[in-house]
CSV table of C-alpha atoms in Angstrom, one decimal:
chain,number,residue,atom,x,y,z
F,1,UNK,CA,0.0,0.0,0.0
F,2,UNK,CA,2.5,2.6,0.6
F,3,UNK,CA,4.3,2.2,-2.2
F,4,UNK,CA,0.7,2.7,-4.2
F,5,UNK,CA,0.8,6.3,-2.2
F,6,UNK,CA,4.3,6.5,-3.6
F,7,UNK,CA,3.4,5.6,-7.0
F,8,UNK,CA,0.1,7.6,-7.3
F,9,UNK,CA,-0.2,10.2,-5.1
F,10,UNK,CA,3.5,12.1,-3.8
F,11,UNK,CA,4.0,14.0,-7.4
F,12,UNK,CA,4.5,17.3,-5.4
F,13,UNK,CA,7.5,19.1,-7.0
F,14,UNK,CA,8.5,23.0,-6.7
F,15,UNK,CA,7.8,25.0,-10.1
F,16,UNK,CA,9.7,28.0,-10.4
F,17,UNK,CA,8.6,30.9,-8.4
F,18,UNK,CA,6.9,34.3,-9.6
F,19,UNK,CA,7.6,37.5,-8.0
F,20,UNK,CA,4.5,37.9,-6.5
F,21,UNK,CA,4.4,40.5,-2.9
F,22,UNK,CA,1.1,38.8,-1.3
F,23,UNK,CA,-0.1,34.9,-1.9
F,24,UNK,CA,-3.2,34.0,-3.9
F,25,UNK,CA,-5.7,32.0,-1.5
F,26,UNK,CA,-7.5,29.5,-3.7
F,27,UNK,CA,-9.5,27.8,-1.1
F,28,UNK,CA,-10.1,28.5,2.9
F,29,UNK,CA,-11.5,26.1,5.4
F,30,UNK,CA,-11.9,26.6,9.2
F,31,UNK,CA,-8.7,26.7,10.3
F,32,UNK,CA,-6.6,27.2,6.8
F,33,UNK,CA,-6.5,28.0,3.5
F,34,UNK,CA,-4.9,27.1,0.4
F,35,UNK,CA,-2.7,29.2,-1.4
F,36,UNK,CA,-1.9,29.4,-5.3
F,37,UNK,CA,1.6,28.2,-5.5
F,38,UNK,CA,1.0,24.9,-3.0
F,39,UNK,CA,-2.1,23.8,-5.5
F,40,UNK,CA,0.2,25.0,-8.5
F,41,UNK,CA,3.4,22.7,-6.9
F,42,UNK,CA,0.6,20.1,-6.6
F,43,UNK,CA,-0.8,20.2,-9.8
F,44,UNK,CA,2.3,21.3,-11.9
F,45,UNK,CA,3.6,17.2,-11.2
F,46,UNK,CA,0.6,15.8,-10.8
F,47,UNK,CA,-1.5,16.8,-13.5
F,48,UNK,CA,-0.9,13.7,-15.5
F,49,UNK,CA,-2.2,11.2,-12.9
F,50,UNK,CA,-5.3,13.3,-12.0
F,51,UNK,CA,-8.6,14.0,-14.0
F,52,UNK,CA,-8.8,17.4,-13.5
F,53,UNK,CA,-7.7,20.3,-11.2
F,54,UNK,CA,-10.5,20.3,-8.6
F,55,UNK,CA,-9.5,16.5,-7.6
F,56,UNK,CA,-6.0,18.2,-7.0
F,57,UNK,CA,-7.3,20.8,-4.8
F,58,UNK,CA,-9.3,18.2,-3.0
F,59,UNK,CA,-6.1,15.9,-2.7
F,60,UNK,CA,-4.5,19.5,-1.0
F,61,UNK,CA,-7.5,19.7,1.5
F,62,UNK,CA,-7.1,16.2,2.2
F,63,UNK,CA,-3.9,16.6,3.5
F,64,UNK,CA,-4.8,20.1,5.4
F,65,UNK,CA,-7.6,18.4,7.2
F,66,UNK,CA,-5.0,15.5,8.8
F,67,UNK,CA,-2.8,17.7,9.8
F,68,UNK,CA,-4.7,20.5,11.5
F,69,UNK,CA,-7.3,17.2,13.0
F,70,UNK,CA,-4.4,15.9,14.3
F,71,UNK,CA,-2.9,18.6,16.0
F,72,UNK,CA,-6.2,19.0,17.4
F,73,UNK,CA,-5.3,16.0,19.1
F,74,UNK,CA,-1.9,16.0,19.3
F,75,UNK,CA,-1.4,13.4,17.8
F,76,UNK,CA,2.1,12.9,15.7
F,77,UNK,CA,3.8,10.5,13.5
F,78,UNK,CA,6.7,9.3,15.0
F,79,UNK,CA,10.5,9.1,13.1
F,80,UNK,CA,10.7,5.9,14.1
F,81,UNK,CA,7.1,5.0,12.9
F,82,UNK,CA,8.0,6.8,9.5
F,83,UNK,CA,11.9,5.0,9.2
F,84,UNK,CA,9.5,1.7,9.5
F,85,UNK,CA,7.5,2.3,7.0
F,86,UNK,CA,10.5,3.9,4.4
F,87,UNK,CA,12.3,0.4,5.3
F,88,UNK,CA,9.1,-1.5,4.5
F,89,UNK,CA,8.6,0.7,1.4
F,90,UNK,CA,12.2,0.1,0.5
F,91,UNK,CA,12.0,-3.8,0.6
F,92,UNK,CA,8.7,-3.8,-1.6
F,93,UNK,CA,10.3,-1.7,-3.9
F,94,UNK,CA,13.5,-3.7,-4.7
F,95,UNK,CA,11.8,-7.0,-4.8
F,96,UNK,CA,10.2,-5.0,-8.2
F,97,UNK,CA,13.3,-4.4,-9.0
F,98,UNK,CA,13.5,-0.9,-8.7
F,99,UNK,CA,15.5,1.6,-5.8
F,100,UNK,CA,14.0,4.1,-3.7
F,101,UNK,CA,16.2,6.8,-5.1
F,102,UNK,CA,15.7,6.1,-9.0
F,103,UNK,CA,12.0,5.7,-7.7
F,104,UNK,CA,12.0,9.3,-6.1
F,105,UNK,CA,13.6,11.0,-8.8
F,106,UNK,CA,11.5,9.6,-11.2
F,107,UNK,CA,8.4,11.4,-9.7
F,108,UNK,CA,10.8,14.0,-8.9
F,109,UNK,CA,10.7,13.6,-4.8
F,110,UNK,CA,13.0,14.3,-2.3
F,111,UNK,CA,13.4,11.9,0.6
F,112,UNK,CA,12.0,14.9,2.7
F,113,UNK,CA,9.0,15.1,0.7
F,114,UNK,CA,8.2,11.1,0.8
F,115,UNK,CA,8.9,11.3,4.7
F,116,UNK,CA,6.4,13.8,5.2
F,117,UNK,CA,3.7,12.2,2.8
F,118,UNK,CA,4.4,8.9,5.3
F,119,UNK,CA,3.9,11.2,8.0
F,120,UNK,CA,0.5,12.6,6.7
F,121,UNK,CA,-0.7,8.9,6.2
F,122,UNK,CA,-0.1,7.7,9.6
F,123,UNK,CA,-1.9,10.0,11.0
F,124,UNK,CA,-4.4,9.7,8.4
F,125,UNK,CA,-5.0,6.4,9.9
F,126,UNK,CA,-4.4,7.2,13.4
F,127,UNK,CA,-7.2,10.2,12.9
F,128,UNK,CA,-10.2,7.1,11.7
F,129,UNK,CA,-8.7,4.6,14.4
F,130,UNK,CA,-9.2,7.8,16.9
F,131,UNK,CA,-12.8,8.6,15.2
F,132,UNK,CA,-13.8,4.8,15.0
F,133,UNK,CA,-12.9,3.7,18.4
F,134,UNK,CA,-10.3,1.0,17.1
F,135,UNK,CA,-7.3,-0.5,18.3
F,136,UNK,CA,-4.3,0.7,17.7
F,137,UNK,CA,-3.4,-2.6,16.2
F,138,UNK,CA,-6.3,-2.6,13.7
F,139,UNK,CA,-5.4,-2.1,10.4
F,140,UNK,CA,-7.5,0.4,8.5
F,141,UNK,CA,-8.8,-0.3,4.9
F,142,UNK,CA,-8.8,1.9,2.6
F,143,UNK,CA,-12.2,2.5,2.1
F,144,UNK,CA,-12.2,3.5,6.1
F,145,UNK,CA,-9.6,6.0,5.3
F,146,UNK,CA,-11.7,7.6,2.0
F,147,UNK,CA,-14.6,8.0,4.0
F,148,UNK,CA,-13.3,9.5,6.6
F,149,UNK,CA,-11.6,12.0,4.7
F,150,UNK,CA,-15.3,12.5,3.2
F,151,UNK,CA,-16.8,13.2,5.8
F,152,UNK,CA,-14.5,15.9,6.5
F,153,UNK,CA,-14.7,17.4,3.9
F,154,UNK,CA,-18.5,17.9,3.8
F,155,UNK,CA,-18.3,19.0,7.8
């Protein structure tokens, strides 16, 4: 599975930056917003996996909505919890016969970037474990996780 999130959904790469004096806000939620040049970074690597921009932006939120819930909770992905799931990641990954940096580069990642997209998905699943009243030893399907992140959204 996380090499799937690898694969499909860490395209997030820098474009090159405008000389602009005050950000452009795209979207704002209780307790955020969105601004241009994050949906732009988002989009500008991603556009070729996704069916349009709105499911970028919604991809964006997504990832707004776990972090700011989880600080709400304080609630935080460990380095060690992340380093586990990079070594798993990195064991599925060369049994295909591929390595984590010519993997990263082709989607044009930097380990920093992967290990804070890991970060976002623990506590994606800590967040529906916390909301579902499950053990921590559960394991969280998918579905669970889409849901949940629907659910937020239409709050």
């Amino acid at each position: 599975m996380l090499v799937s999130v690898l694969l499909s959904l860490s395209c997030v790469t820098a474009l090159p930056q405008q000389d602009v004096t005050a950000p452009v806000v795209l979207a704002t939620f209780d307790g955020g917003q969105i601004e241009a040049d994050r949906f732009d970074r988002h989009l500008g690597a991603d556009a070729r996996h996704q069916q349009s921009g709105a499911e970028a932006l919604v991809h964006i939120l997504r990832l707004q909505i776990v972090s700011i819930e989880a600080a709400n909770l304080n609630l935080v992905a460990t380095d060690e919890q992340i380093d586990q799931q990079i070594a798993a990641a990195i064991e599925q990954i060369e049994a295909a016969g591929m390595s984590l940096e010519s993997l990263l580069a082709d989607k044009e990642l930097e380990m920093s970037d992967l290990r804070e997209l890991i970060g976002s998905s623990i506590l994606h699943e800590q967040l529906v474990r916390h909301d579902l009243n499950l053990s921590i030893f559960t394991e969280v399907s998918p579905q669970q996780l889409e849901e949940w992140s629907n659910n937020k959204l239409n709050e």
